[in-house]
mmCIF file of C-alpha atoms and ligand atoms in Angstrom:
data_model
loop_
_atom_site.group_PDB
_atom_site.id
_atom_site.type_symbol
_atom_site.label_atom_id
_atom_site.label_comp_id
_atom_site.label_asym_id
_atom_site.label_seq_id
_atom_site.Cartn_x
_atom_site.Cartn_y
_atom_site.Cartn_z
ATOM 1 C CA UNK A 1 155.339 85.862 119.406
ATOM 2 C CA UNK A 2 152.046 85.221 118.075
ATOM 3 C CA UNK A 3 148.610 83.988 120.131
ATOM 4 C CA UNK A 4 145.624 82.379 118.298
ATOM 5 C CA UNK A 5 142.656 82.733 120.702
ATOM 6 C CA UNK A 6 139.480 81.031 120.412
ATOM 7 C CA UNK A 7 136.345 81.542 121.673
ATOM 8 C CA UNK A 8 132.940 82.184 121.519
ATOM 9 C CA UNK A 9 132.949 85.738 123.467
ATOM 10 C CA UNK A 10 135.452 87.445 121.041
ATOM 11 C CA UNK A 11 133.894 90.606 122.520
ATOM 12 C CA UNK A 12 135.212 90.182 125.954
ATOM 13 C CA UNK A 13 139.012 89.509 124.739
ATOM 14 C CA UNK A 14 139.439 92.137 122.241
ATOM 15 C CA UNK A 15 139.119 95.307 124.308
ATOM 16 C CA UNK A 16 141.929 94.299 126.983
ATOM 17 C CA UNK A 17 144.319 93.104 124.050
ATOM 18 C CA UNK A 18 143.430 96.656 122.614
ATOM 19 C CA UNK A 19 144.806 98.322 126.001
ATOM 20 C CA UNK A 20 148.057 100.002 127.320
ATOM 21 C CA UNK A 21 151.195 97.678 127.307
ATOM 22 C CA UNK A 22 149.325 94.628 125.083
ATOM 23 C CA UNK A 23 148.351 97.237 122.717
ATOM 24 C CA UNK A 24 152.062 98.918 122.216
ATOM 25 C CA UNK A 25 153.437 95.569 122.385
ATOM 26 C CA UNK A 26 151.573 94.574 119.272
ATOM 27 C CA UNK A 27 151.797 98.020 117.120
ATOM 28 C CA UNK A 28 156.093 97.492 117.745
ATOM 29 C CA UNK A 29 155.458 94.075 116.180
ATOM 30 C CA UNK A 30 156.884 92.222 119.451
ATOM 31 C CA UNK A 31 153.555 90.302 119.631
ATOM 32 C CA UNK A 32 150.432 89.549 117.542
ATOM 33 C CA UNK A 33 147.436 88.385 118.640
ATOM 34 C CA UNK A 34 144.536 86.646 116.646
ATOM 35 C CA UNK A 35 141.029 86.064 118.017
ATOM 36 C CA UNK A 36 138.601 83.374 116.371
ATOM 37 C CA UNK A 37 134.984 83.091 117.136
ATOM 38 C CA UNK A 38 134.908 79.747 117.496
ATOM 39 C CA UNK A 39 130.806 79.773 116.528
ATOM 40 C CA UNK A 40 132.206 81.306 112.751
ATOM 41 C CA UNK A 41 133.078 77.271 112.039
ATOM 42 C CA UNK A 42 129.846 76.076 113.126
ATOM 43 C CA UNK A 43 127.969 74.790 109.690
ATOM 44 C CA UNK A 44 124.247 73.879 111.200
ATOM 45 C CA UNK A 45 121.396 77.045 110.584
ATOM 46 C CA UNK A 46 120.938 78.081 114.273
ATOM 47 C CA UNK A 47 124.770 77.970 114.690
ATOM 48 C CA UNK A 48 125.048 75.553 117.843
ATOM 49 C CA UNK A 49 128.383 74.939 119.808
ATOM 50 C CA UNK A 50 126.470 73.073 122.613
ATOM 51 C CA UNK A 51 124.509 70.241 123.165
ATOM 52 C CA UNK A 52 123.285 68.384 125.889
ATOM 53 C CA UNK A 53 125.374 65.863 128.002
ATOM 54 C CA UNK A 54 125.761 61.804 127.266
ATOM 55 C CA UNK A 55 124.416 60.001 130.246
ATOM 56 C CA UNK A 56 122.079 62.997 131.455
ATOM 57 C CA UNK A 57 122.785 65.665 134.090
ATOM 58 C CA UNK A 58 122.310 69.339 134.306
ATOM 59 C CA UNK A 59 124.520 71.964 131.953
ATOM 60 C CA UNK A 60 125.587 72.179 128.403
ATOM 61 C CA UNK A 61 129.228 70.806 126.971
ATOM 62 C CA UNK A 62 131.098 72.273 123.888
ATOM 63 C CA UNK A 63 130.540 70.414 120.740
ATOM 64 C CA UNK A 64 133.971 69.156 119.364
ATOM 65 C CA UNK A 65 133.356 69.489 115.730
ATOM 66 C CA UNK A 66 133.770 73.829 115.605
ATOM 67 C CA UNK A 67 136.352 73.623 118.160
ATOM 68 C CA UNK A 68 138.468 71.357 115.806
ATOM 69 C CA UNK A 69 137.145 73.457 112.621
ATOM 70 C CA UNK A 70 138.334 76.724 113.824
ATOM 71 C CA UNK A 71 141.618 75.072 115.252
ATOM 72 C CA UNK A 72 142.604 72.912 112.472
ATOM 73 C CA UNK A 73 142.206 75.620 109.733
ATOM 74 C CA UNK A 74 144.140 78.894 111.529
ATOM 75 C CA UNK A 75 146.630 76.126 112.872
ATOM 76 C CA UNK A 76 146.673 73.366 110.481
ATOM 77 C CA UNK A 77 146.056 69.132 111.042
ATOM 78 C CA UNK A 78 148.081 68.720 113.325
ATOM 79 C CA UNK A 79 148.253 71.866 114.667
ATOM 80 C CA UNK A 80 151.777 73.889 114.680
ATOM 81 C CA UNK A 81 151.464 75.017 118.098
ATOM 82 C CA UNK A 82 150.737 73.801 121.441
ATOM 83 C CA UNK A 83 146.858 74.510 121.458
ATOM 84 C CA UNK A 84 146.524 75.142 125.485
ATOM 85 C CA UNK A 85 142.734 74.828 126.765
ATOM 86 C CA UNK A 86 141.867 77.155 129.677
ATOM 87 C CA UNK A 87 140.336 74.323 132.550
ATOM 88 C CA UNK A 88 140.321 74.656 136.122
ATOM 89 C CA UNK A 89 141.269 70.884 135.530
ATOM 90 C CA UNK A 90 145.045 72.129 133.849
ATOM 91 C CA UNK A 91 148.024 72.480 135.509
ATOM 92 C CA UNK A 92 148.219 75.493 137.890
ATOM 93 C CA UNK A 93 149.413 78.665 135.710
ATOM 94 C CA UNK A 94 152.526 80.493 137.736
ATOM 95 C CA UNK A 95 155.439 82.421 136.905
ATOM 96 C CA UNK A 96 157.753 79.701 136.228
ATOM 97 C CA UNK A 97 154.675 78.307 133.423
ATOM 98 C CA UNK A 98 154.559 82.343 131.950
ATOM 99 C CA UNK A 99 158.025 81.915 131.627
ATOM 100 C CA UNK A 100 158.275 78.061 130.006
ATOM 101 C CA UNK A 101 155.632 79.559 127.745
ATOM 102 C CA UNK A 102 157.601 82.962 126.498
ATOM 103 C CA UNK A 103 160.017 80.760 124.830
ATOM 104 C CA UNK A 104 157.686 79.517 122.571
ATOM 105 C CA UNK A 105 157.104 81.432 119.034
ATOM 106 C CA UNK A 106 153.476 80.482 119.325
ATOM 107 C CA UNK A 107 150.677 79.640 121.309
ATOM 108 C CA UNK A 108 146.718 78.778 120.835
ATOM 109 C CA UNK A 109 144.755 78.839 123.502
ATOM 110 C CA UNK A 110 141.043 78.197 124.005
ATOM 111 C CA UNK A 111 138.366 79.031 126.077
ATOM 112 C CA UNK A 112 135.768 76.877 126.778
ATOM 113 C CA UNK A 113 132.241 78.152 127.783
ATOM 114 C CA UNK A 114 129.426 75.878 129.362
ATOM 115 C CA UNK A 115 129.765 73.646 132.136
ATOM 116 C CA UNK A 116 132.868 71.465 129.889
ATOM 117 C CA UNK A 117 134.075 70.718 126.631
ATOM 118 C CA UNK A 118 133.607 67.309 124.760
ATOM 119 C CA UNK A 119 136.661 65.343 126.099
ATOM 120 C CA UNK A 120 137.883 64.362 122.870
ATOM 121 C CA UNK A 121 138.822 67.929 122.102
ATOM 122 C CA UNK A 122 141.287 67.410 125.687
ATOM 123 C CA UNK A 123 142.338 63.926 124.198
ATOM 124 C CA UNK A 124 142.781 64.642 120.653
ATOM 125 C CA UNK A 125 143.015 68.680 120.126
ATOM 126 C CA UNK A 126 144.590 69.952 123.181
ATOM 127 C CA UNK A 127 148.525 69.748 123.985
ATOM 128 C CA UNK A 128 148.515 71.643 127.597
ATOM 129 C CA UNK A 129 145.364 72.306 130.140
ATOM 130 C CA UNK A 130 146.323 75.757 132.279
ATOM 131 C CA UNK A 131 144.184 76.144 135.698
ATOM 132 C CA UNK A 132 144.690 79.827 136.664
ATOM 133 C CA UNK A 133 144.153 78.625 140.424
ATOM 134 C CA UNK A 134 141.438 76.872 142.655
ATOM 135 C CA UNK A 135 138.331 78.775 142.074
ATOM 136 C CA UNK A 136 135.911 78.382 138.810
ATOM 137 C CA UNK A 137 134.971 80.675 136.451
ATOM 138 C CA UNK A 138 132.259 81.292 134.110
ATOM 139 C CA UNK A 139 134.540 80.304 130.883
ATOM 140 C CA UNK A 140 137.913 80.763 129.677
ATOM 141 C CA UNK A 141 138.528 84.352 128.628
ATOM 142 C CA UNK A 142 139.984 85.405 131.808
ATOM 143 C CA UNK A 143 142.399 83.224 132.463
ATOM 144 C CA UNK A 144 143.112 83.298 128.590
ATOM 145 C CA UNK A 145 143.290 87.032 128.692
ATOM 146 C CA UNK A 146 145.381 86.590 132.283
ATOM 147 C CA UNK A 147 147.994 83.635 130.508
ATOM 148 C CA UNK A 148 148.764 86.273 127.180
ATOM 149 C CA UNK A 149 149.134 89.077 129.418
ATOM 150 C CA UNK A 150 151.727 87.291 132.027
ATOM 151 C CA UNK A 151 153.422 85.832 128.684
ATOM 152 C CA UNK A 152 153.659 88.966 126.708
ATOM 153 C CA UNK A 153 155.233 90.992 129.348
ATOM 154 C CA UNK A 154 158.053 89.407 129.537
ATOM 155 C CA UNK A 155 158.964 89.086 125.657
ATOM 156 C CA UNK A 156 162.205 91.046 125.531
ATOM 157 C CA UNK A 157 161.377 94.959 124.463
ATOM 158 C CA UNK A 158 157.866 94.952 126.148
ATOM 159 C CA UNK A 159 158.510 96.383 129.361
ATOM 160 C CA UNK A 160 160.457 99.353 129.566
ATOM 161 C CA UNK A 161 163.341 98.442 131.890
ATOM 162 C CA UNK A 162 164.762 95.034 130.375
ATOM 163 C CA UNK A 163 165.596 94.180 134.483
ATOM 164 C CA UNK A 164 161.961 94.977 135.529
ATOM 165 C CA UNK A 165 160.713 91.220 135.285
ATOM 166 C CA UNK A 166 163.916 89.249 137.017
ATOM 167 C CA UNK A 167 162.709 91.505 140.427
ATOM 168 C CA UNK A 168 158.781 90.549 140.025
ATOM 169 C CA UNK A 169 157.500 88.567 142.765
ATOM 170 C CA UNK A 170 157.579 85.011 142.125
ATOM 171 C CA UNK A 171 160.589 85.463 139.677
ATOM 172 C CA UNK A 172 162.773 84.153 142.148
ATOM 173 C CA UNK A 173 159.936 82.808 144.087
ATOM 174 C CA UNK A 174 160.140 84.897 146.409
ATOM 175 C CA UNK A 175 157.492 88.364 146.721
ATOM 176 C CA UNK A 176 159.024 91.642 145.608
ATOM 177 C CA UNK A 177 160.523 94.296 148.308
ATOM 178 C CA UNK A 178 158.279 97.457 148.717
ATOM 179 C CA UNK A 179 158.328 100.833 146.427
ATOM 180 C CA UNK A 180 157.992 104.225 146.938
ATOM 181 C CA UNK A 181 158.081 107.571 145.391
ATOM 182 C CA UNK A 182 157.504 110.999 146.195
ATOM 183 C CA UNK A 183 156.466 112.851 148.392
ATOM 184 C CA UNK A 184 159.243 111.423 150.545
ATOM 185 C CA UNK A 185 156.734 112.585 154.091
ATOM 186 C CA UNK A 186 152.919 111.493 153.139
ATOM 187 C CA UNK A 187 150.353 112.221 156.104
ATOM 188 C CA UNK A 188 153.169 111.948 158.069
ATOM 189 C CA UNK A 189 154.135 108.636 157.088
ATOM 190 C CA UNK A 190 158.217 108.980 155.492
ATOM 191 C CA UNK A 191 160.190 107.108 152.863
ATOM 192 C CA UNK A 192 162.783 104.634 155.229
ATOM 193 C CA UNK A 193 165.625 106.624 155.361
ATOM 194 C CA UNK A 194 167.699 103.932 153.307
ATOM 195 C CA UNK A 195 165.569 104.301 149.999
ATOM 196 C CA UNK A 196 166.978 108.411 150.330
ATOM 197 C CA UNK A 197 170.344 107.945 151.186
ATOM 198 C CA UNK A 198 172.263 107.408 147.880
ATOM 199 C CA UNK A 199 173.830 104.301 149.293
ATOM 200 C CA UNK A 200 173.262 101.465 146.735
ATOM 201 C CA UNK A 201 175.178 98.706 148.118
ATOM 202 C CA UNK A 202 172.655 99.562 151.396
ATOM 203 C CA UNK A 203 169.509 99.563 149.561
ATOM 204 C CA UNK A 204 170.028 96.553 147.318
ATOM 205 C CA UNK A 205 170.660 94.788 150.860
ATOM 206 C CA UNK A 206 167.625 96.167 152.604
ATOM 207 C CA UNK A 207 165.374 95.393 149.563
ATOM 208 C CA UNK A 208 167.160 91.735 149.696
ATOM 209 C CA UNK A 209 165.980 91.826 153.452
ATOM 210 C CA UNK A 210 162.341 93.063 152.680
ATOM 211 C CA UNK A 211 162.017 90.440 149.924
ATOM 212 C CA UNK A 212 163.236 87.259 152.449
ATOM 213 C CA UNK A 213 160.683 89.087 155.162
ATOM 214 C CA UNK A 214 157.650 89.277 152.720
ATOM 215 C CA UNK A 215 158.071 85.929 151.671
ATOM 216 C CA UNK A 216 158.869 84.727 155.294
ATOM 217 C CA UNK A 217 155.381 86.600 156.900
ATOM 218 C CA UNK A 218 152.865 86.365 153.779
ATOM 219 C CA UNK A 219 154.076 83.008 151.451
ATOM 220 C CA UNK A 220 156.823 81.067 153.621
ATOM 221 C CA UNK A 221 156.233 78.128 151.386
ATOM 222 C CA UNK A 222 157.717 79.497 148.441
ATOM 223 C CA UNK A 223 160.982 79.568 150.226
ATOM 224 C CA UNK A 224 162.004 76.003 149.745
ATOM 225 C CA UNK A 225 162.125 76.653 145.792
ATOM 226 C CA UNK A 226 163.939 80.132 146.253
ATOM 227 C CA UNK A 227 167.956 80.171 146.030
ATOM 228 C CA UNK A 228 169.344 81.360 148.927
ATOM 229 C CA UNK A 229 172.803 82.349 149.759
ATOM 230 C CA UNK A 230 173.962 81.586 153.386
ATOM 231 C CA UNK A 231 173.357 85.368 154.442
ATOM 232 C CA UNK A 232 170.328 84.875 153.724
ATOM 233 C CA UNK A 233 169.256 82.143 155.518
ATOM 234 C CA UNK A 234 170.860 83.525 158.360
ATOM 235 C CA UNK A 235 168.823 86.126 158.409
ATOM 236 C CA UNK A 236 165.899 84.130 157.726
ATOM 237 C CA UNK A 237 166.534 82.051 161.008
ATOM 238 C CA UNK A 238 167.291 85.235 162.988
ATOM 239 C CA UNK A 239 163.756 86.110 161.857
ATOM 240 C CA UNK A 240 162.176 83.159 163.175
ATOM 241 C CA UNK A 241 162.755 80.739 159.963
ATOM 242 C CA UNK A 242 162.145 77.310 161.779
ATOM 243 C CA UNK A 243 162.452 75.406 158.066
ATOM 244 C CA UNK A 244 165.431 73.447 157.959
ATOM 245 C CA UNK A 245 167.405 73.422 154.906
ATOM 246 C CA UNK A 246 166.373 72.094 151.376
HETATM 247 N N1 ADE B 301 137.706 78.116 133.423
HETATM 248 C C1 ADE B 301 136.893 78.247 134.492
HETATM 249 N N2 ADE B 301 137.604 78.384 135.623
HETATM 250 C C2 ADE B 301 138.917 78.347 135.263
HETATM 251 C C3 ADE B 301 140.147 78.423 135.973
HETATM 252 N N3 ADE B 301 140.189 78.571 137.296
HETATM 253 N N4 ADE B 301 141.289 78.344 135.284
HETATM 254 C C4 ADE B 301 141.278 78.165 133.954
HETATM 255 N N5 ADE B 301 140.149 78.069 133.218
HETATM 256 C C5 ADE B 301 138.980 78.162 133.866
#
Protein backbone atom coordinates (compact mmCIF):
# COMPACT_ATOMS: atom_id res chain seq x y z
CA UNK A 1 0.00 0.00 0.00
CA UNK A 2 1.27 3.30 -0.72
CA UNK A 3 0.45 6.89 1.29
CA UNK A 4 1.08 10.32 -0.35
CA UNK A 5 1.20 12.82 2.55
CA UNK A 6 1.07 16.42 2.25
CA UNK A 7 1.93 19.04 4.26
CA UNK A 8 3.69 21.90 5.16
CA UNK A 9 5.58 20.39 8.42
CA UNK A 10 7.28 17.48 6.50
CA UNK A 11 9.62 17.57 9.52
CA UNK A 12 7.14 16.45 12.04
CA UNK A 13 5.90 13.29 9.85
CA UNK A 14 9.08 11.90 8.73
CA UNK A 15 10.72 10.84 12.00
CA UNK A 16 7.63 8.62 13.26
CA UNK A 17 7.30 7.00 9.66
CA UNK A 18 11.15 6.40 10.16
CA UNK A 19 10.35 4.38 13.54
CA UNK A 20 9.93 0.69 14.71
CA UNK A 21 7.00 -1.23 12.99
CA UNK A 22 6.29 1.78 10.12
CA UNK A 23 9.88 1.67 9.42
CA UNK A 24 10.20 -2.39 8.91
CA UNK A 25 6.96 -2.29 7.28
CA UNK A 26 8.33 -0.10 4.54
CA UNK A 27 12.07 -1.65 4.13
CA UNK A 28 9.87 -5.37 3.50
CA UNK A 29 8.12 -3.36 0.77
CA UNK A 30 4.54 -4.00 2.49
CA UNK A 31 4.06 -0.18 2.54
CA UNK A 32 5.55 3.03 1.08
CA UNK A 33 5.10 6.21 2.18
CA UNK A 34 5.68 9.62 0.32
CA UNK A 35 5.75 13.02 2.03
CA UNK A 36 5.23 16.38 -0.05
CA UNK A 37 5.87 19.77 1.29
CA UNK A 38 3.04 21.19 0.15
CA UNK A 39 4.94 24.95 0.23
CA UNK A 40 7.54 23.15 -2.70
CA UNK A 41 4.36 24.01 -5.28
CA UNK A 42 3.98 27.42 -4.15
CA UNK A 43 5.28 29.75 -7.29
CA UNK A 44 5.08 33.48 -5.56
CA UNK A 45 8.90 34.81 -4.07
CA UNK A 46 8.07 34.71 -0.30
CA UNK A 47 6.47 31.25 -0.83
CA UNK A 48 2.89 31.89 0.79
CA UNK A 49 0.29 29.05 1.49
CA UNK A 50 -1.93 31.48 3.54
CA UNK A 51 -3.79 34.41 3.21
CA UNK A 52 -6.20 36.21 5.03
CA UNK A 53 -9.97 35.27 5.30
CA UNK A 54 -13.00 36.59 2.79
CA UNK A 55 -15.44 38.47 4.89
CA UNK A 56 -12.84 39.36 7.78
CA UNK A 57 -12.23 37.56 11.09
CA UNK A 58 -9.24 36.49 13.00
CA UNK A 59 -6.73 33.47 11.61
CA UNK A 60 -5.18 32.50 8.38
CA UNK A 61 -6.83 29.77 5.73
CA UNK A 62 -4.78 27.55 3.28
CA UNK A 63 -4.53 28.89 -0.16
CA UNK A 64 -6.04 26.31 -2.67
CA UNK A 65 -3.78 26.83 -5.55
CA UNK A 66 -0.38 24.69 -3.84
CA UNK A 67 -2.69 22.35 -2.28
CA UNK A 68 -4.07 21.40 -5.79
CA UNK A 69 -0.37 21.84 -7.35
CA UNK A 70 1.25 19.39 -5.13
CA UNK A 71 -1.90 17.03 -5.33
CA UNK A 72 -2.60 17.08 -8.92
CA UNK A 73 1.05 16.41 -10.03
CA UNK A 74 2.12 13.26 -7.45
CA UNK A 75 -1.61 12.08 -8.05
CA UNK A 76 -2.66 13.23 -11.35
CA UNK A 77 -6.11 15.50 -12.59
CA UNK A 78 -8.26 13.76 -11.23
CA UNK A 79 -6.46 12.29 -8.72
CA UNK A 80 -6.05 8.24 -8.59
CA UNK A 81 -6.72 7.98 -5.05
CA UNK A 82 -9.08 9.05 -2.51
CA UNK A 83 -7.19 12.31 -1.33
CA UNK A 84 -8.55 12.25 2.53
CA UNK A 85 -8.13 15.81 4.34
CA UNK A 86 -7.40 15.58 8.09
CA UNK A 87 -10.56 18.05 9.68
CA UNK A 88 -12.04 17.84 12.94
CA UNK A 89 -15.09 18.52 10.56
CA UNK A 90 -14.56 14.61 8.81
CA UNK A 91 -16.12 11.70 9.75
CA UNK A 92 -14.94 10.24 13.11
CA UNK A 93 -11.74 7.91 12.34
CA UNK A 94 -12.34 4.27 14.22
CA UNK A 95 -11.38 0.85 13.70
CA UNK A 96 -14.02 -0.14 11.41
CA UNK A 97 -12.71 3.31 9.03
CA UNK A 98 -8.71 1.82 9.55
CA UNK A 99 -10.08 -1.17 8.31
CA UNK A 100 -12.46 0.21 5.15
CA UNK A 101 -9.24 2.08 4.43
CA UNK A 102 -6.58 -1.07 4.40
CA UNK A 103 -8.35 -2.34 1.45
CA UNK A 104 -7.44 0.35 -0.55
CA UNK A 105 -3.97 0.20 -2.66
CA UNK A 106 -3.63 3.89 -2.02
CA UNK A 107 -4.32 6.74 -0.05
CA UNK A 108 -3.42 10.72 0.03
CA UNK A 109 -4.01 12.41 2.81
CA UNK A 110 -3.50 16.05 3.79
CA UNK A 111 -2.93 18.10 6.55
CA UNK A 112 -4.11 21.33 6.79
CA UNK A 113 -2.38 24.01 9.00
CA UNK A 114 -4.01 27.46 9.99
CA UNK A 115 -7.27 27.99 11.36
CA UNK A 116 -8.98 26.10 7.76
CA UNK A 117 -8.39 25.39 4.32
CA UNK A 118 -10.04 27.25 1.30
CA UNK A 119 -13.32 25.23 0.93
CA UNK A 120 -12.94 24.59 -2.58
CA UNK A 121 -10.03 22.30 -1.89
CA UNK A 122 -13.05 20.17 0.46
CA UNK A 123 -15.47 20.67 -2.60
CA UNK A 124 -13.31 20.06 -5.47
CA UNK A 125 -9.89 18.22 -4.21
CA UNK A 126 -10.91 16.19 -1.34
CA UNK A 127 -12.82 12.66 -1.59
CA UNK A 128 -13.07 11.80 2.39
CA UNK A 129 -12.71 14.34 5.59
CA UNK A 130 -11.33 12.01 8.76
CA UNK A 131 -11.96 13.71 12.38
CA UNK A 132 -9.66 11.73 14.72
CA UNK A 133 -12.28 12.61 17.59
CA UNK A 134 -13.85 15.74 19.36
CA UNK A 135 -10.98 17.82 20.37
CA UNK A 136 -8.86 20.28 17.89
CA UNK A 137 -5.55 20.27 17.05
CA UNK A 138 -2.97 22.55 15.88
CA UNK A 139 -2.96 20.96 12.14
CA UNK A 140 -3.16 17.72 10.54
CA UNK A 141 0.02 15.73 11.07
CA UNK A 142 -1.19 13.88 13.98
CA UNK A 143 -4.09 12.55 13.06
CA UNK A 144 -2.37 11.97 9.57
CA UNK A 145 0.51 10.29 11.26
CA UNK A 146 -2.33 8.46 13.73
CA UNK A 147 -4.72 7.32 10.31
CA UNK A 148 -1.24 5.63 8.40
CA UNK A 149 -0.21 4.10 11.50
CA UNK A 150 -3.81 2.39 12.41
CA UNK A 151 -3.92 1.52 8.49
CA UNK A 152 -0.52 0.08 8.09
CA UNK A 153 -0.74 -2.25 10.94
CA UNK A 154 -3.06 -4.18 9.78
CA UNK A 155 -1.73 -4.78 6.06
CA UNK A 156 -1.21 -8.54 6.10
CA UNK A 157 2.73 -9.34 7.07
CA UNK A 158 3.10 -6.18 9.31
CA UNK A 159 2.45 -7.43 12.59
CA UNK A 160 4.06 -10.42 13.65
CA UNK A 161 1.21 -12.75 14.63
CA UNK A 162 -1.27 -12.62 11.50
CA UNK A 163 -4.25 -13.14 14.52
CA UNK A 164 -2.88 -10.17 16.58
CA UNK A 165 -5.35 -7.50 15.00
CA UNK A 166 -8.87 -9.67 14.93
CA UNK A 167 -8.33 -9.57 19.16
CA UNK A 168 -7.55 -5.59 19.26
CA UNK A 169 -10.04 -3.68 21.05
CA UNK A 170 -12.60 -2.29 18.91
CA UNK A 171 -12.07 -5.16 16.32
CA UNK A 172 -15.08 -6.69 17.41
CA UNK A 173 -16.14 -3.60 19.13
CA UNK A 174 -15.68 -4.70 22.03
CA UNK A 175 -12.15 -3.70 24.41
CA UNK A 176 -9.50 -6.40 24.54
CA UNK A 177 -9.21 -8.92 27.73
CA UNK A 178 -6.11 -8.16 29.97
CA UNK A 179 -2.30 -9.52 29.45
CA UNK A 180 0.28 -10.61 31.46
CA UNK A 181 3.69 -12.01 31.56
CA UNK A 182 6.24 -12.90 33.90
CA UNK A 183 7.00 -12.76 36.85
CA UNK A 184 3.85 -14.77 37.49
CA UNK A 185 3.90 -13.04 41.64
CA UNK A 186 4.80 -9.09 41.17
CA UNK A 187 4.80 -7.12 44.64
CA UNK A 188 2.65 -9.63 45.61
CA UNK A 189 0.15 -9.14 43.09
CA UNK A 190 -0.19 -12.97 40.95
CA UNK A 191 -1.07 -13.94 37.40
CA UNK A 192 -5.10 -15.36 37.80
CA UNK A 193 -4.55 -18.77 38.16
CA UNK A 194 -6.41 -19.52 34.74
CA UNK A 195 -3.76 -17.64 32.49
CA UNK A 196 -1.11 -20.60 34.27
CA UNK A 197 -3.06 -23.51 34.07
CA UNK A 198 -2.52 -24.96 30.53
CA UNK A 199 -6.24 -25.16 30.05
CA UNK A 200 -7.06 -23.42 26.70
CA UNK A 201 -10.61 -24.09 26.27
CA UNK A 202 -10.67 -22.22 30.06
CA UNK A 203 -8.69 -19.30 29.15
CA UNK A 204 -10.17 -18.49 25.76
CA UNK A 205 -13.54 -18.44 27.93
CA UNK A 206 -12.26 -16.27 30.73
CA UNK A 207 -10.61 -13.83 28.24
CA UNK A 208 -14.22 -13.97 26.35
CA UNK A 209 -15.59 -13.03 29.92
CA UNK A 210 -12.97 -10.19 30.59
CA UNK A 211 -13.61 -8.76 27.11
CA UNK A 212 -17.81 -8.64 27.65
CA UNK A 213 -16.80 -7.12 31.37
CA UNK A 214 -14.41 -4.37 30.00
CA UNK A 215 -16.72 -3.36 27.52
CA UNK A 216 -19.74 -3.70 29.97
CA UNK A 217 -17.83 -1.32 32.96
CA UNK A 218 -15.63 1.16 30.70
CA UNK A 219 -17.59 1.48 26.93
CA UNK A 220 -21.15 -0.30 27.36
CA UNK A 221 -22.20 1.49 24.25
CA UNK A 222 -20.17 -0.34 21.96
CA UNK A 223 -22.11 -3.40 22.83
CA UNK A 224 -25.08 -2.87 20.62
CA UNK A 225 -22.66 -3.14 17.43
CA UNK A 226 -20.72 -6.22 18.96
CA UNK A 227 -21.95 -9.90 17.90
CA UNK A 228 -22.90 -11.73 20.64
CA UNK A 229 -23.70 -15.31 21.04
CA UNK A 230 -26.49 -16.15 23.60
CA UNK A 231 -23.77 -17.17 26.32
CA UNK A 232 -22.78 -14.18 26.14
CA UNK A 233 -25.48 -12.14 26.74
CA UNK A 234 -26.32 -14.24 29.47
CA UNK A 235 -23.56 -13.44 31.11
CA UNK A 236 -23.82 -9.94 30.28
CA UNK A 237 -27.31 -9.76 32.08
CA UNK A 238 -26.00 -11.80 35.04
CA UNK A 239 -23.53 -8.89 35.22
CA UNK A 240 -26.00 -6.29 35.42
CA UNK A 241 -26.56 -5.75 31.43
CA UNK A 242 -29.99 -3.84 31.64
CA UNK A 243 -29.79 -3.25 27.50
CA UNK A 244 -32.33 -5.17 25.89
CA UNK A 245 -31.53 -6.89 22.78
CA UNK A 246 -30.51 -5.31 19.35
N1 LIG B 1 -7.05 18.89 12.69
C1 LIG B 1 -7.19 19.55 13.86
N2 LIG B 1 -7.88 18.81 14.75
C2 LIG B 1 -8.18 17.64 14.13
C3 LIG B 1 -8.89 16.47 14.51
N3 LIG B 1 -9.43 16.33 15.71
N4 LIG B 1 -9.00 15.47 13.62
C4 LIG B 1 -8.49 15.59 12.39
N5 LIG B 1 -7.82 16.68 11.95
C5 LIG B 1 -7.66 17.69 12.81
Amino acid sequence: MRFDIFTLLPETITPYLNSSILKRAAERGLVSFHVHNIRDWTTDKHHTTDDLPYGGGGGMVMKPEPVFAAVEAVLGAPPCCPVILLTPQGRVFTQQVARELSRQPRLALIAARYEGIDERVRQHLVSDEISIGDYVLTGGELPALVVVDAVTRLLPGVLGDPEATGKDSHAEHLLEYPHYTRPAVFRGWEVPEVLRSGNHAEIERWRREQALLRTLHRRPDLLSQAELSEEDRAFLHAHGWAKTKT
